[in-house]
Tab-separated table of C-alpha atoms in Angstrom:
chain	number	residue	atom	x	y	z
P	239	UNK	CA	92.810	148.685	38.746
P	240	UNK	CA	91.864	151.074	35.944
P	241	UNK	CA	91.509	151.007	32.161
P	242	UNK	CA	92.751	154.455	31.181
P	243	UNK	CA	89.357	155.413	29.752
P	244	UNK	CA	88.673	158.819	31.308
P	245	UNK	CA	85.156	159.254	32.710
P	246	UNK	CA	85.178	163.007	33.302
P	247	UNK	CA	87.390	166.031	33.740
P	248	UNK	CA	87.480	167.127	37.363
P	249	UNK	CA	88.812	170.285	38.989
P	250	UNK	CA	90.980	170.647	42.067
P	251	UNK	CA	89.031	173.080	44.246
P	252	UNK	CA	91.137	173.091	47.411
P	253	UNK	CA	94.532	171.980	48.703
P	254	UNK	CA	95.183	171.665	52.432
P	255	UNK	CA	98.470	170.789	54.111
P	256	UNK	CA	98.252	167.383	55.796
P	257	UNK	CA	101.471	166.578	57.624
P	258	UNK	CA	104.144	166.501	54.945
P	259	UNK	CA	101.533	165.815	52.254
P	260	UNK	CA	98.312	167.325	50.957
P	261	UNK	CA	94.600	166.734	51.182
P	262	UNK	CA	93.036	167.444	47.803
P	263	UNK	CA	89.413	168.342	47.240
P	264	UNK	CA	88.352	167.516	43.706
P	265	UNK	CA	85.074	168.501	42.074
P	266	UNK	CA	83.977	165.587	39.916
P	267	UNK	CA	80.189	165.133	40.094
P	268	UNK	CA	80.044	161.850	38.198
P	269	UNK	CA	82.731	160.180	40.316
P	270	UNK	CA	81.619	161.746	43.599
P	271	UNK	CA	77.926	160.907	43.217
P	272	UNK	CA	78.362	157.379	44.563
P	273	UNK	CA	81.898	157.595	45.991
P	274	UNK	CA	82.421	155.817	49.289
P	275	UNK	CA	85.123	156.101	51.924
P	276	UNK	CA	88.154	153.989	51.039
P	277	UNK	CA	87.505	153.498	47.340
P	278	UNK	CA	90.119	154.249	44.696
P	279	UNK	CA	89.849	157.001	42.098
P	280	UNK	CA	92.556	157.847	39.574
P	281	UNK	CA	93.283	161.579	39.535
P	282	UNK	CA	95.485	162.617	36.636
P	283	UNK	CA	96.657	159.020	36.461
P	284	UNK	CA	97.468	158.667	40.167
P	285	UNK	CA	95.494	156.174	42.252
P	286	UNK	CA	94.131	157.997	45.319
P	287	UNK	CA	91.901	156.840	48.170
P	288	UNK	CA	88.684	158.678	48.976
P	289	UNK	CA	88.598	159.887	52.593
P	290	UNK	CA	85.466	162.048	52.386
P	291	UNK	CA	82.900	163.040	49.777
P	292	UNK	CA	79.858	165.141	48.939
P	293	UNK	CA	77.485	164.663	45.987
P	294	UNK	CA	79.863	166.721	43.816
P	295	UNK	CA	83.328	166.503	45.417
P	296	UNK	CA	85.663	164.029	47.047
P	297	UNK	CA	88.716	164.438	49.272
P	298	UNK	CA	91.878	162.366	49.008
P	299	UNK	CA	95.167	162.432	50.888
P	300	UNK	CA	98.370	162.599	48.841
P	301	UNK	CA	101.577	161.620	50.607
P	302	UNK	CA	104.862	163.443	50.053
P	303	UNK	CA	106.399	160.637	47.990
P	304	UNK	CA	103.521	160.835	45.512
P	305	UNK	CA	103.905	164.604	45.242
P	306	UNK	CA	107.630	164.191	44.610
P	307	UNK	CA	107.392	161.530	41.897
P	308	UNK	CA	104.275	162.666	40.035
P	309	UNK	CA	102.909	165.786	38.398
P	310	UNK	CA	100.283	166.055	41.143
P	311	UNK	CA	102.845	168.188	42.917
P	312	UNK	CA	102.227	170.842	40.234
P	313	UNK	CA	98.480	171.223	40.766
P	314	UNK	CA	96.866	174.315	42.256
P	315	UNK	CA	93.261	175.225	42.975
P	316	UNK	CA	91.584	175.395	39.569
P	317	UNK	CA	93.758	172.744	37.893
P	318	UNK	CA	91.728	170.401	35.689
P	319	UNK	CA	92.461	166.685	36.105
P	320	UNK	CA	91.432	163.471	34.384
P	321	UNK	CA	89.173	161.285	36.545
P	322	UNK	CA	88.543	157.545	36.369
P	323	UNK	CA	86.927	155.325	38.985
P	324	UNK	CA	88.258	151.826	39.553
P	325	UNK	CA	87.175	149.208	37.012
P	326	UNK	CA	84.303	147.028	38.252
P	327	UNK	CA	84.636	143.262	37.964
P	328	UNK	CA	83.105	142.046	34.711
P	329	UNK	CA	83.468	145.375	32.873
P	330	UNK	CA	84.911	145.632	29.390
P	331	UNK	CA	88.599	146.585	29.307
P	332	UNK	CA	88.315	149.465	26.834
P	333	UNK	CA	91.884	150.676	27.227
P	334	UNK	CA	94.641	148.614	28.845
P	335	UNK	CA	95.550	147.542	32.378
P	336	UNK	CA	96.409	150.707	34.316
P	337	UNK	CA	97.338	150.578	37.996
P	338	UNK	CA	97.495	154.277	38.788
P	339	UNK	CA	101.105	153.844	39.926
P	340	UNK	CA	103.110	156.530	38.158
P	341	UNK	CA	106.483	155.420	36.752
P	342	UNK	CA	107.771	158.892	35.931
P	343	UNK	CA	107.044	162.345	34.595
P	344	UNK	CA	107.275	163.353	30.953
P	345	UNK	CA	107.444	166.820	29.474
P	346	UNK	CA	105.458	167.887	26.427
P	347	UNK	CA	108.032	168.690	23.739
P	348	UNK	CA	105.773	169.424	20.784
P	349	UNK	CA	102.111	169.652	19.831
P	350	UNK	CA	101.297	169.171	16.142
P	351	UNK	CA	97.629	169.902	15.390
P	352	UNK	CA	96.035	168.167	12.424
P	353	UNK	CA	92.663	168.417	10.688
P	354	UNK	CA	91.183	165.572	12.714
P	355	UNK	CA	93.706	164.889	15.479
P	356	UNK	CA	96.768	166.213	17.297
P	357	UNK	CA	100.137	164.563	17.758
P	358	UNK	CA	101.971	165.019	21.050
P	359	UNK	CA	105.686	164.395	21.442
P	360	UNK	CA	106.577	163.771	25.082
P	361	UNK	CA	109.976	163.310	26.706
P	362	UNK	CA	110.642	159.978	28.338
P	363	UNK	CA	112.914	159.312	31.351
P	364	UNK	CA	115.843	157.188	30.201
P	365	UNK	CA	114.984	154.278	32.506
P	366	UNK	CA	111.498	154.031	31.000
P	367	UNK	CA	112.582	154.172	27.357
P	368	UNK	CA	113.033	150.367	26.970
P	369	UNK	CA	109.445	149.847	28.177
P	370	UNK	CA	107.800	151.976	25.476
P	371	UNK	CA	107.388	150.538	21.993
P	372	UNK	CA	105.739	151.648	18.766
P	373	UNK	CA	102.083	150.542	18.750
P	374	UNK	CA	102.333	149.660	22.452
P	375	UNK	CA	100.223	151.091	25.275
P	376	UNK	CA	101.064	153.897	27.686
P	377	UNK	CA	99.013	155.935	30.149
P	378	UNK	CA	99.527	159.705	29.932
P	379	UNK	CA	97.851	161.628	32.759
P	380	UNK	CA	95.840	158.469	33.321
P	381	UNK	CA	94.656	158.216	29.711
P	382	UNK	CA	95.208	154.955	27.852
P	383	UNK	CA	96.943	155.747	24.571
P	384	UNK	CA	98.670	153.903	21.741
P	385	UNK	CA	102.250	154.925	21.013
P	386	UNK	CA	102.577	156.106	17.411
P	387	UNK	CA	106.347	156.744	17.309
P	388	UNK	CA	109.388	156.371	19.554
P	389	UNK	CA	112.918	157.735	19.559
P	390	UNK	CA	115.788	155.525	18.397
P	391	UNK	CA	117.547	153.517	21.129
P	392	UNK	CA	120.728	155.548	20.554
P	393	UNK	CA	118.987	158.942	20.687
P	394	UNK	CA	120.498	161.475	23.077
P	395	UNK	CA	117.077	162.109	24.626
P	396	UNK	CA	114.245	159.593	24.683
P	397	UNK	CA	110.736	160.560	23.560
P	398	UNK	CA	107.533	159.043	22.274
P	399	UNK	CA	104.555	160.315	20.314
P	400	UNK	CA	100.833	159.712	20.649
P	401	UNK	CA	98.082	160.687	18.228
P	402	UNK	CA	94.932	162.060	19.853
P	403	UNK	CA	91.540	161.700	18.188
P	404	UNK	CA	88.881	164.423	18.657
P	405	UNK	CA	87.136	162.407	21.409
P	406	UNK	CA	90.346	162.233	23.446
P	407	UNK	CA	91.058	165.915	22.881
P	408	UNK	CA	87.636	166.942	24.186
P	409	UNK	CA	87.035	164.319	26.886
P	410	UNK	CA	90.404	164.591	28.672
P	411	UNK	CA	92.853	167.279	29.746
P	412	UNK	CA	95.284	166.260	26.990
P	413	UNK	CA	93.706	168.636	24.474
P	414	UNK	CA	94.857	171.612	26.563
P	415	UNK	CA	98.498	170.542	26.849
P	416	UNK	CA	101.243	172.829	25.564
P	417	UNK	CA	105.027	172.490	25.255
P	418	UNK	CA	106.601	172.594	28.692
P	419	UNK	CA	103.665	170.994	30.517
P	420	UNK	CA	104.484	167.979	32.690
P	421	UNK	CA	102.415	164.786	32.628
P	422	UNK	CA	102.292	161.568	34.620
P	423	UNK	CA	103.450	158.462	32.759
P	424	UNK	CA	102.645	154.836	33.489
P	425	UNK	CA	104.189	152.199	31.265
P	426	UNK	CA	102.615	148.859	30.394
P	427	UNK	CA	102.739	146.530	33.422
P	428	UNK	CA	103.481	143.574	31.114
P	429	UNK	CA	106.597	145.331	29.838
P	430	UNK	CA	107.719	145.995	33.413
P	431	UNK	CA	107.341	142.325	34.319
P	432	UNK	CA	109.340	141.238	31.261
P	433	UNK	CA	112.107	143.700	32.112
P	434	UNK	CA	112.308	142.324	35.658
P	435	UNK	CA	112.427	138.719	34.461
P	436	UNK	CA	115.199	139.516	31.984
P	437	UNK	CA	117.160	141.315	34.697
P	438	UNK	CA	117.108	138.180	36.851
P	439	UNK	CA	118.202	136.033	33.937
P	440	UNK	CA	121.101	138.336	33.064
P	441	UNK	CA	122.256	138.356	36.689
P	442	UNK	CA	122.018	134.586	37.029
P	443	UNK	CA	119.132	134.796	39.465
P	444	UNK	CA	116.866	132.536	37.428
P	445	UNK	CA	117.410	129.380	35.406
């Protein structure tokens, strides 16, 4: 379990074929310093399991399904990625509950720089649109953000906007995004549970 509060920006230093998936080597000194075999680290918003580590890097296997459904399939050696270690029990929940289970991929449609912040407009897969609400939470590339605007339900293409403060722009990879870039999206788990419950009610599966 994660909070979406990014701890450092790491860099993919190597990619090795591993069956039909990849083994990633990521340089992230803060996360790797005390990383142990089997622990979870969110890389660009995707929960991965550490299989090996050094004082400055860690290795993680990424299966084909993860590469197919997330933007991790786009990374190359040198790609910068947001890093967050799993939340320890008893820690403050600074962002929101993030599982590291990507729901879909969004595309950056627009970047509007301001004096103190930037606004990103990001496309939203149609099946995720009902789960994203104005002032609600969403994880973009693993970063916990508050939605500042959403497209109308009848819009031809769904999108949402987030406003990034200077700290977010400098402490995560989001400040380097440009139109056309793809990002991992994870919707609020509470919204997903509500959607599932309503689906059962509408189908007569629950009283």
